[in-house]
Tab-separated table of C-alpha atoms in Angstrom:
chain	number	residue	atom	x	y	z
A	156	MET	CA	-306.886	29.089	-38.254
A	157	GLU	CA	-305.407	26.894	-35.697
A	158	ILE	CA	-307.269	23.650	-37.573
A	159	ASN	CA	-306.992	24.634	-40.200
A	160	LYS	CA	-302.543	25.017	-39.921
A	161	SER	CA	-302.987	21.583	-38.098
A	162	SER	CA	-304.463	19.917	-41.425
A	163	LYS	CA	-301.885	21.387	-43.543
A	164	ARG	CA	-298.903	20.079	-41.479
A	165	THR	CA	-300.841	16.283	-41.556
A	166	LEU	CA	-301.495	16.897	-45.796
A	167	SER	CA	-297.037	17.610	-45.705
A	168	PHE	CA	-296.711	14.765	-43.230
A	169	ILE	CA	-298.712	12.593	-45.474
A	170	LYS	CA	-297.191	13.859	-49.154
A	171	PHE	CA	-293.621	12.907	-47.690
A	172	PHE	CA	-293.708	9.569	-46.718
A	173	LEU	CA	-296.076	8.806	-49.832
A	174	TYR	CA	-293.316	10.272	-52.045
A	175	VAL	CA	-290.252	7.766	-49.703
A	176	TRP	CA	-293.143	4.606	-50.200
A	177	ILE	CA	-293.655	5.459	-54.451
A	178	PHE	CA	-288.970	5.609	-54.235
A	179	CYS	CA	-289.486	2.137	-51.955
A	180	LEU	CA	-291.652	0.485	-54.662
A	181	LEU	CA	-290.311	1.751	-57.817
A	182	GLY	CA	-286.701	1.079	-56.007
A	183	PHE	CA	-287.652	-2.832	-55.338
A	184	GLY	CA	-289.321	-3.045	-58.965
A	185	ILE	CA	-285.857	-2.330	-60.198
A	186	THR	CA	-284.027	-4.583	-57.875
A	187	LEU	CA	-285.729	-7.291	-58.520
A	188	LEU	CA	-285.908	-6.136	-62.383
A	189	PHE	CA	-282.085	-6.606	-62.705
A	190	ALA	CA	-281.809	-9.298	-60.295
A	191	THR	CA	-283.870	-11.636	-62.859
A	192	ASN	CA	-280.421	-12.872	-63.907
A	193	PHE	CA	-279.561	-14.008	-60.882
A	194	PHE	CA	-282.186	-16.280	-60.453
A	195	LYS	CA	-282.131	-17.857	-63.402
A	196	SER	CA	-278.429	-17.794	-64.299
A	197	THR	CA	-275.988	-19.535	-62.669
A	198	VAL	CA	-273.536	-16.346	-62.842
A	199	VAL	CA	-273.011	-14.373	-59.892
A	200	GLU	CA	-271.619	-11.689	-61.622
A	201	THR	CA	-274.343	-9.731	-62.104
A	202	ILE	CA	-275.133	-6.420	-61.471
A	203	PHE	CA	-275.116	-6.982	-57.890
A	204	GLY	CA	-271.887	-8.942	-57.281
A	205	ASN	CA	-273.665	-11.646	-55.520
A	206	SER	CA	-276.747	-12.809	-53.327
A	207	SER	CA	-276.052	-10.383	-50.413
A	208	TRP	CA	-276.350	-7.217	-51.978
A	209	PHE	CA	-279.944	-8.195	-53.401
A	210	LEU	CA	-281.310	-9.613	-49.658
A	211	ILE	CA	-279.665	-5.969	-48.134
A	212	LEU	CA	-281.618	-4.374	-51.182
A	213	THR	CA	-284.666	-6.003	-50.746
A	214	ILE	CA	-285.159	-5.601	-47.223
A	215	VAL	CA	-284.054	-1.924	-46.919
A	216	PHE	CA	-286.630	-1.178	-49.582
A	217	ILE	CA	-289.288	-3.620	-48.318
A	218	SER	CA	-288.553	-2.136	-44.550
A	219	ILE	CA	-288.754	1.423	-45.240
A	220	GLY	CA	-291.664	1.371	-48.025
A	221	SER	CA	-293.413	-0.528	-44.838
A	222	ILE	CA	-292.613	2.414	-42.378
A	223	SER	CA	-293.813	4.892	-44.954
A	224	PHE	CA	-296.782	3.176	-45.358
A	225	GLY	CA	-297.663	2.761	-42.093
A	226	PHE	CA	-297.261	6.715	-41.339
A	227	ILE	CA	-299.374	7.450	-44.420
A	228	LEU	CA	-302.209	5.668	-43.090
A	229	LEU	CA	-301.440	6.999	-39.284
A	230	GLY	CA	-301.350	10.136	-40.612
A	231	ILE	CA	-304.977	9.620	-42.445
A	232	PHE	CA	-306.251	8.334	-39.730
A	233	VAL	CA	-304.797	11.228	-37.242
A	234	SER	CA	-306.818	13.733	-40.044
A	235	PHE	CA	-309.876	11.573	-39.518
A	236	LEU	CA	-310.200	11.892	-35.892
A	237	ARG	CA	-310.007	15.759	-36.098
A	238	SER	CA	-312.578	16.324	-38.138
A	239	VAL	CA	-315.034	17.877	-36.221
A	240	LEU	CA	-318.469	15.065	-36.529
A	241	ILE	CA	-315.929	12.390	-35.446
A	242	LYS	CA	-314.753	14.458	-32.497
A	243	LYS	CA	-318.676	14.371	-31.082
A	244	VAL	CA	-318.818	10.669	-31.932
A	245	ILE	CA	-315.700	9.630	-30.042
A	246	HIS	CA	-316.884	11.696	-26.777
A	247	SER	CA	-320.667	10.407	-27.207
A	248	PRO	CA	-320.629	7.351	-24.146
A	249	ALA	CA	-322.731	5.087	-27.281
A	250	PHE	CA	-319.098	4.886	-28.672
A	251	TYR	CA	-317.528	3.606	-25.997
A	252	PHE	CA	-320.453	1.051	-25.164
A	253	LEU	CA	-320.192	0.047	-29.345
A	254	LEU	CA	-316.101	0.017	-29.166
A	255	ILE	CA	-316.872	-2.935	-25.991
A	256	GLY	CA	-318.938	-4.506	-27.942
A	257	ILE	CA	-317.002	-5.201	-31.147
A	258	VAL	CA	-313.659	-5.861	-29.091
A	259	PHE	CA	-315.827	-8.760	-26.823
A	260	LEU	CA	-317.105	-10.644	-30.453
A	261	MET	CA	-313.863	-10.441	-31.673
A	262	GLY	CA	-312.026	-12.197	-28.678
A	263	ILE	CA	-315.063	-14.633	-28.867
A	264	ASN	CA	-315.019	-15.498	-32.798
A	265	PHE	CA	-310.972	-15.286	-32.873
A	266	GLN	CA	-310.961	-18.360	-30.022
A	267	LYS	CA	-313.603	-20.576	-31.995
A	268	ILE	CA	-311.503	-19.839	-35.547
A	269	MET	CA	-308.671	-20.508	-33.207
A	270	SER	CA	-310.251	-23.438	-31.597
A	271	TYR	CA	-310.960	-24.985	-35.459
A	272	LEU	CA	-308.117	-24.591	-36.924
A	273	ASN	CA	-306.261	-26.244	-34.059
A	274	GLN	CA	-308.771	-29.183	-34.311
A	275	GLN	CA	-308.472	-29.446	-38.252
A	276	LYS	CA	-304.822	-29.377	-37.543
A	277	VAL	CA	-303.755	-26.836	-40.408
A	278	PHE	CA	-300.799	-25.318	-38.866
A	279	GLN	CA	-299.383	-28.797	-38.841
A	280	GLY	CA	-300.650	-29.564	-42.463
A	281	ILE	CA	-298.597	-26.464	-43.480
A	282	VAL	CA	-295.761	-26.706	-41.673
A	283	LYS	CA	-295.294	-30.483	-43.066
A	284	THR	CA	-296.248	-29.377	-46.691
A	285	TYR	CA	-293.362	-26.469	-46.303
A	286	LYS	CA	-289.595	-28.256	-47.587
A	287	PRO	CA	-286.690	-26.101	-48.321
A	288	ARG	CA	-285.860	-26.676	-51.866
A	289	VAL	CA	-282.000	-28.823	-51.650
A	290	PRO	CA	-280.111	-28.299	-54.815
A	291	LEU	CA	-279.034	-31.280	-56.127
A	292	ILE	CA	-276.830	-30.698	-59.097
A	293	ILE	CA	-274.949	-33.383	-60.665
A	294	PRO	CA	-271.682	-33.538	-62.778
A	295	ASN	CA	-272.754	-36.048	-65.197
A	296	GLU	CA	-276.119	-34.031	-65.700
A	297	VAL	CA	-274.487	-31.051	-66.652
A	298	PHE	CA	-271.804	-32.686	-69.194
A	299	GLU	CA	-274.653	-34.247	-71.078
A	300	LEU	CA	-276.517	-30.746	-71.194
A	301	THR	CA	-273.572	-29.563	-72.157
A	302	ASN	CA	-272.467	-31.345	-75.257
A	303	LYS	CA	-276.187	-31.237	-75.877
A	304	GLU	CA	-275.546	-27.804	-76.610
A	305	ARG	CA	-272.598	-28.280	-78.374
A	306	ILE	CA	-274.541	-30.811	-80.870
A	307	ASN	CA	-277.309	-28.009	-81.547
A	308	ASN	CA	-275.183	-26.151	-82.364
A	309	ASN	CA	-273.336	-28.364	-85.194
A	310	LEU	CA	-270.138	-28.625	-82.774
A	311	THR	CA	-268.291	-31.680	-81.805
A	312	PRO	CA	-269.078	-33.063	-78.176
A	313	LEU	CA	-266.141	-32.608	-75.491
A	314	LYS	CA	-264.524	-35.567	-73.463
A	315	ARG	CA	-264.119	-35.659	-70.410
A	316	ASP	CA	-261.077	-36.147	-68.810
A	317	VAL	CA	-260.040	-37.484	-64.817
A	318	LYS	CA	-257.292	-34.771	-64.405
A	319	LEU	CA	-259.502	-32.024	-65.700
A	320	ASP	CA	-262.124	-33.096	-63.138
A	321	GLU	CA	-259.501	-33.242	-60.645
A	322	ALA	CA	-258.408	-29.725	-61.250
A	323	ALA	CA	-262.396	-28.313	-61.046
A	324	LEU	CA	-262.540	-30.321	-57.127
A	325	GLU	CA	-259.405	-28.093	-56.560
A	326	ARG	CA	-261.268	-25.134	-57.404
A	327	ALA	CA	-264.408	-25.510	-55.754
A	328	LYS	CA	-262.809	-26.101	-52.737
A	329	VAL	CA	-260.774	-23.300	-52.250
A	330	ILE	CA	-263.912	-21.006	-53.703
A	331	ILE	CA	-265.786	-22.153	-50.885
A	332	GLU	CA	-262.832	-22.263	-48.365
A	333	ASN	CA	-261.379	-18.869	-49.382
A	334	ASN	CA	-265.371	-17.400	-49.761
A	335	GLU	CA	-264.448	-15.879	-52.865
A	336	PHE	CA	-266.638	-16.726	-56.430
A	337	ALA	CA	-263.973	-15.461	-58.517
A	338	HIS	CA	-261.741	-16.519	-61.688
A	339	GLU	CA	-258.549	-14.247	-59.997
A	340	ALA	CA	-258.448	-16.206	-57.220
A	341	THR	CA	-256.193	-12.998	-55.029
A	342	LYS	CA	-256.812	-14.746	-51.944
A	343	SER	CA	-256.286	-18.612	-52.792
A	344	GLY	CA	-253.682	-18.076	-55.408
A	345	ILE	CA	-255.165	-21.167	-56.525
A	346	THR	CA	-256.152	-19.701	-60.037
A	347	TYR	CA	-257.629	-22.050	-62.698
A	348	THR	CA	-254.591	-22.523	-64.546
A	349	LYS	CA	-252.582	-23.434	-61.272
A	350	ALA	CA	-255.355	-25.877	-60.640
A	351	ILE	CA	-254.872	-27.340	-63.920
A	352	LYS	CA	-251.179	-27.716	-64.124
A	353	LYS	CA	-251.260	-28.925	-60.268
A	354	ALA	CA	-253.630	-31.920	-62.439
A	355	GLN	CA	-250.609	-32.823	-64.357
A	356	TYR	CA	-252.973	-31.697	-67.058
A	357	TRP	CA	-251.662	-30.269	-70.175
A	358	ASN	CA	-252.534	-28.755	-73.501
A	359	ILE	CA	-252.682	-25.371	-75.218
A	360	ASN	CA	-256.128	-23.745	-74.744
A	361	TYR	CA	-257.911	-23.435	-71.402
A	362	GLY	CA	-261.137	-21.986	-69.459
A	363	GLU	CA	-263.244	-22.113	-66.749
A	364	ASN	CA	-266.873	-21.746	-66.045
A	365	LEU	CA	-268.351	-21.143	-62.357
A	366	ALA	CA	-272.001	-21.410	-61.065
A	367	GLN	CA	-273.775	-20.782	-57.544
A	368	GLY	CA	-277.266	-20.138	-56.222
A	369	GLN	CA	-278.767	-22.737	-58.141
A	370	PHE	CA	-280.832	-25.757	-57.756
A	371	THR	CA	-280.838	-28.744	-60.638
A	372	SER	CA	-277.818	-29.135	-63.392
A	373	GLN	CA	-280.061	-27.788	-65.965
A	374	GLU	CA	-280.394	-24.329	-64.474
A	375	VAL	CA	-276.584	-24.437	-63.770
A	376	VAL	CA	-276.609	-24.936	-68.138
A	377	ASP	CA	-278.763	-22.718	-68.830
A	378	GLY	CA	-277.431	-19.842	-66.545
A	379	TRP	CA	-274.199	-20.480	-68.412
A	380	MET	CA	-275.863	-20.267	-71.700
A	381	ASN	CA	-277.507	-16.891	-70.745
A	382	SER	CA	-274.682	-15.366	-69.973
A	383	GLU	CA	-271.874	-13.867	-72.656
A	384	ASP	CA	-268.598	-15.184	-71.690
A	385	HIS	CA	-270.038	-18.531	-70.207
A	386	ARG	CA	-271.673	-19.286	-73.112
A	387	ALA	CA	-268.446	-18.784	-75.786
A	388	ASN	CA	-266.238	-21.401	-73.139
A	389	ILE	CA	-269.354	-23.868	-73.727
A	390	LEU	CA	-269.117	-23.564	-77.928
A	391	ASN	CA	-265.709	-22.520	-78.215
A	392	PRO	CA	-264.215	-25.197	-81.483
A	393	LYS	CA	-260.842	-24.416	-80.008
A	394	TYR	CA	-262.003	-26.900	-76.630
A	395	GLN	CA	-261.572	-31.037	-77.391
A	396	GLU	CA	-261.933	-31.968	-73.365
A	397	ILE	CA	-264.370	-30.728	-69.933
A	398	GLY	CA	-263.675	-31.428	-66.150
A	399	ILE	CA	-266.670	-30.952	-63.959
A	400	ALA	CA	-267.218	-30.991	-60.185
A	401	THR	CA	-269.280	-29.574	-57.740
A	402	TYR	CA	-268.536	-28.425	-53.623
A	403	SER	CA	-271.000	-27.719	-51.023
A	404	GLY	CA	-270.075	-25.079	-47.663
A	405	MET	CA	-270.751	-21.175	-47.032
A	406	LEU	CA	-269.563	-18.743	-49.391
A	407	SER	CA	-270.624	-14.814	-48.467
A	408	GLY	CA	-272.716	-16.259	-45.563
A	409	PHE	CA	-274.759	-18.558	-47.167
A	410	ASN	CA	-275.207	-21.879	-48.328
A	411	ALA	CA	-274.506	-22.762	-51.575
A	412	VAL	CA	-272.893	-25.114	-54.597
A	413	VAL	CA	-270.264	-24.023	-56.024
A	414	THR	CA	-270.354	-25.879	-59.981
A	415	VAL	CA	-267.185	-25.472	-61.480
A	416	GLN	CA	-266.402	-26.571	-65.653
A	417	LEU	CA	-263.080	-26.352	-66.602
A	418	PHE	CA	-261.832	-26.827	-70.557
A	419	GLY	CA	-259.057	-27.948	-72.365
A	420	GLY	CA	-258.187	-28.268	-75.729
A	421	TYR	CA	-255.058	-28.307	-78.812
A	422	GLU	CA	-254.729	-26.104	-81.717
A	423	PRO	CA	-252.012	-26.315	-84.389
A	424	PRO	CA	-249.580	-23.970	-84.747
A	425	ASN	CA	-249.899	-23.337	-88.117
A	426	TYR	CA	-246.420	-22.482	-89.018
A	427	LYS	CA	-246.247	-19.613	-92.089
A	428	LYS	CA	-244.454	-21.291	-95.509
A	429	GLY	CA	-242.057	-18.983	-95.340
A	430	VAL	CA	-240.762	-19.137	-91.407
A	431	VAL	CA	-240.100	-23.424	-92.173
A	432	ASP	CA	-238.846	-22.454	-95.329
A	433	SER	CA	-236.169	-20.363	-93.612
A	434	TRP	CA	-235.161	-23.000	-91.369
A	435	LYS	CA	-235.158	-25.603	-94.074
A	436	ALA	CA	-232.586	-23.438	-95.709
A	437	SER	CA	-229.880	-22.812	-92.734
A	438	LEU	CA	-230.266	-26.733	-92.398
A	439	ALA	CA	-229.091	-26.882	-96.045
A	440	SER	CA	-226.399	-24.336	-95.806
A	441	LEU	CA	-225.499	-26.297	-92.953
A	442	LYS	CA	-225.148	-29.410	-93.995
A	443	ASN	CA	-223.126	-28.035	-97.104
A	444	ILE	CA	-220.424	-26.609	-95.360
A	445	GLN	CA	-219.921	-28.878	-92.655
A	446	PRO	CA	-217.445	-31.325	-94.688
A	447	SER	CA	-215.158	-28.641	-95.626
A	448	TRP	CA	-214.330	-27.305	-91.959
A	449	GLN	CA	-214.227	-30.753	-90.818
A	450	ASN	CA	-211.481	-31.027	-93.453
A	451	LEU	CA	-209.456	-28.563	-91.374
A	452	LYS	CA	-208.557	-31.215	-89.123
A	453	ASN	CA	-206.871	-32.968	-91.932
A	454	ASN	CA	-203.994	-29.527	-92.444
A	455	ALA	CA	-201.870	-30.926	-89.450
A	456	SER	CA	-199.983	-27.832	-89.217
A	457	PHE	CA	-202.697	-25.446	-89.453
A	458	TYR	CA	-204.994	-27.615	-87.242
A	459	GLU	CA	-201.919	-27.327	-84.700
A	460	GLN	CA	-202.013	-23.688	-84.849
A	461	ASN	CA	-206.038	-22.863	-84.928
A	462	LYS	CA	-206.836	-26.217	-82.690
A	463	ALA	CA	-209.237	-24.194	-80.522
A	464	ASP	CA	-211.044	-22.416	-83.319
A	465	VAL	CA	-211.393	-25.433	-86.029
A	466	ASP	CA	-212.599	-27.576	-82.822
A	467	ARG	CA	-215.348	-24.542	-82.223
A	468	ILE	CA	-216.740	-24.294	-85.362
A	469	ASN	CA	-217.385	-27.779	-85.682
A	470	GLU	CA	-219.189	-27.955	-82.443
A	471	LEU	CA	-220.812	-24.753	-83.377
A	472	ILE	CA	-222.202	-26.308	-86.870
A	473	SER	CA	-222.959	-29.625	-84.964
A	474	ILE	CA	-224.762	-28.287	-82.374
A	475	ARG	CA	-226.872	-26.047	-85.127
A	476	ILE	CA	-227.862	-29.131	-87.402
A	477	SER	CA	-228.926	-31.002	-84.605
A	478	ASN	CA	-231.174	-28.466	-83.145
A	479	ILE	CA	-232.523	-27.076	-86.339
A	480	THR	CA	-232.790	-30.956	-87.391
A	481	ILE	CA	-235.642	-31.140	-84.585
A	482	ILE	CA	-236.676	-27.964	-84.847
A	483	VAL	CA	-237.902	-28.936	-89.250
A	484	THR	CA	-239.250	-31.680	-87.673
A	485	ARG	CA	-241.518	-30.013	-85.359
A	486	MET	CA	-242.842	-27.569	-87.990
A	487	ASP	CA	-243.259	-30.216	-90.824
A	488	LYS	CA	-245.543	-32.383	-88.202
A	489	ASN	CA	-247.640	-29.117	-87.603
A	490	GLN	CA	-246.998	-29.450	-83.675
A	491	TRP	CA	-245.743	-27.109	-80.568
A	492	PHE	CA	-242.633	-26.832	-79.444
A	493	THR	CA	-241.390	-28.163	-76.412
A	494	SER	CA	-239.680	-25.380	-73.935
A	495	VAL	CA	-236.293	-27.261	-74.548
A	496	GLU	CA	-237.032	-26.924	-78.416
A	497	GLN	CA	-238.184	-23.021	-78.127
A	498	LYS	CA	-235.282	-22.228	-75.658
A	499	MET	CA	-233.236	-23.986	-78.738
A	500	ILE	CA	-234.804	-21.430	-81.215
A	501	ASP	CA	-233.906	-18.468	-79.006
A	502	ASN	CA	-230.387	-19.858	-78.700
A	503	ASP	CA	-229.819	-20.188	-82.617
A	504	ARG	CA	-228.598	-16.375	-83.135
A	505	GLY	CA	-226.357	-16.568	-80.982
A	506	LEU	CA	-224.441	-19.530	-81.913
A	507	TYR	CA	-224.910	-18.121	-85.383
A	508	ASN	CA	-222.936	-14.959	-84.502
A	509	GLU	CA	-220.312	-17.307	-82.602
A	510	GLN	CA	-220.273	-19.295	-85.675
A	511	GLU	CA	-219.789	-16.356	-88.052
A	512	ALA	CA	-217.309	-14.529	-85.880
A	513	VAL	CA	-214.666	-18.229	-85.759
A	514	ALA	CA	-215.104	-18.389	-89.322
A	515	THR	CA	-213.997	-14.704	-90.213
A	516	LYS	CA	-210.975	-15.550	-87.693
A	517	LEU	CA	-209.923	-18.720	-89.325
A	518	ASN	CA	-210.345	-17.803	-92.703
A	519	SER	CA	-208.070	-14.714	-91.968
A	520	ARG	CA	-205.580	-16.577	-91.408
C-alpha cells in the first residue's frame, strides 16, 4: 500500500506540471500570434503597447514552461526508479561498473570532439558569421514609398516640405529624449501640432504617423499601411505636403530608430451661397444709407446739437463697410479667414447693434 500511495503522489505531481506546461505552451503561442503585428508593423500601438511587454511575457512563459517540463521528466524518472526491477538492477555491482565505463567513454569522446571542433575553427566561424541587424531607415526612401502607395490608390503624390521635415525631426527627438512614444506627448508637451507651429508651417489640416522597431524603410511603410489609422493618413486626399525624419536612441530600454511622418494640407472652406449673399446684402445696404447719414453734417444746427452721435454713426458705418468688404472678398475667393478677419466677423454683430441704437436715437430728434 505504501508503494501505491507514493505512486499516486508522483502521478499527481506529473499531472500538475503537465497542465502548467500546456498552459505555458498555449500562452506563448497566443502571445506570438498577437505579436505578429509588432514584428511587421512600424506601429507600436499593438495589444502589448511596446516591445518590453512582449519580451516579458515570452520570457515568463518559456521559463515556467521549461521548469514545468523539467519537473515532469523528474517525476517520470522518480517513478521509473521506484519500480522493483530497476531497484534490483541499480543495486547490482555490474550496474556501477557499466556506469563508470559510460562516463569514462563520454569523457574521452567529448575531449576528442571538442579538440576536432577547435582545430576546424567551427566556433570562430559561428561568431564571425553572426552579425546583429542594424536598422537602415532613410527618409527619402520612406517619402518615395509613401508616394508609391498614394499613386497605387489614384491619389496625387505628396510634396516634401522643409519646415515639416524640421517639425518631424523635433518630434522624433522629444520622443527619444522623454522616452514617450505617443501622439499625445504628455511628458514633453511638444505635440506634433506644436512642433509644426514652432517650425513656422501653417496650413489647415495636419496629421502624424509614428514608427519604431523596424529595420528598413519598406518595413516602416508596410507597417503603416497595415494599420488602419496610419494608412488613412497616407491615403488622405486632404494632404498635399509631407515631412519625414528619423532619430536614434534608447526607447523603453532598447536601442531604437524612431520614424516620424508629418502631413499638411489645404481644404477650401466652400462657404454656403446663402451666407455669402447675406454678407453682400449687408454691404450693399450700408453703402446705400451712408450718404444720407453723411449729409447730416451739412445741417449745421442739427449737427451742432448731435455732433458726437452723428460722427459715431458715420464712423460705425465706415468701419462695417471696410470690414465686410474684406470678408466678402475672402468668401468670393473661397479662402479661409485670418484670425484678424475672423475677429471682424465676431465683432460685426456688436457694431450693428450700436449702429441701430445710435440711429434710433438720432431719428427721434
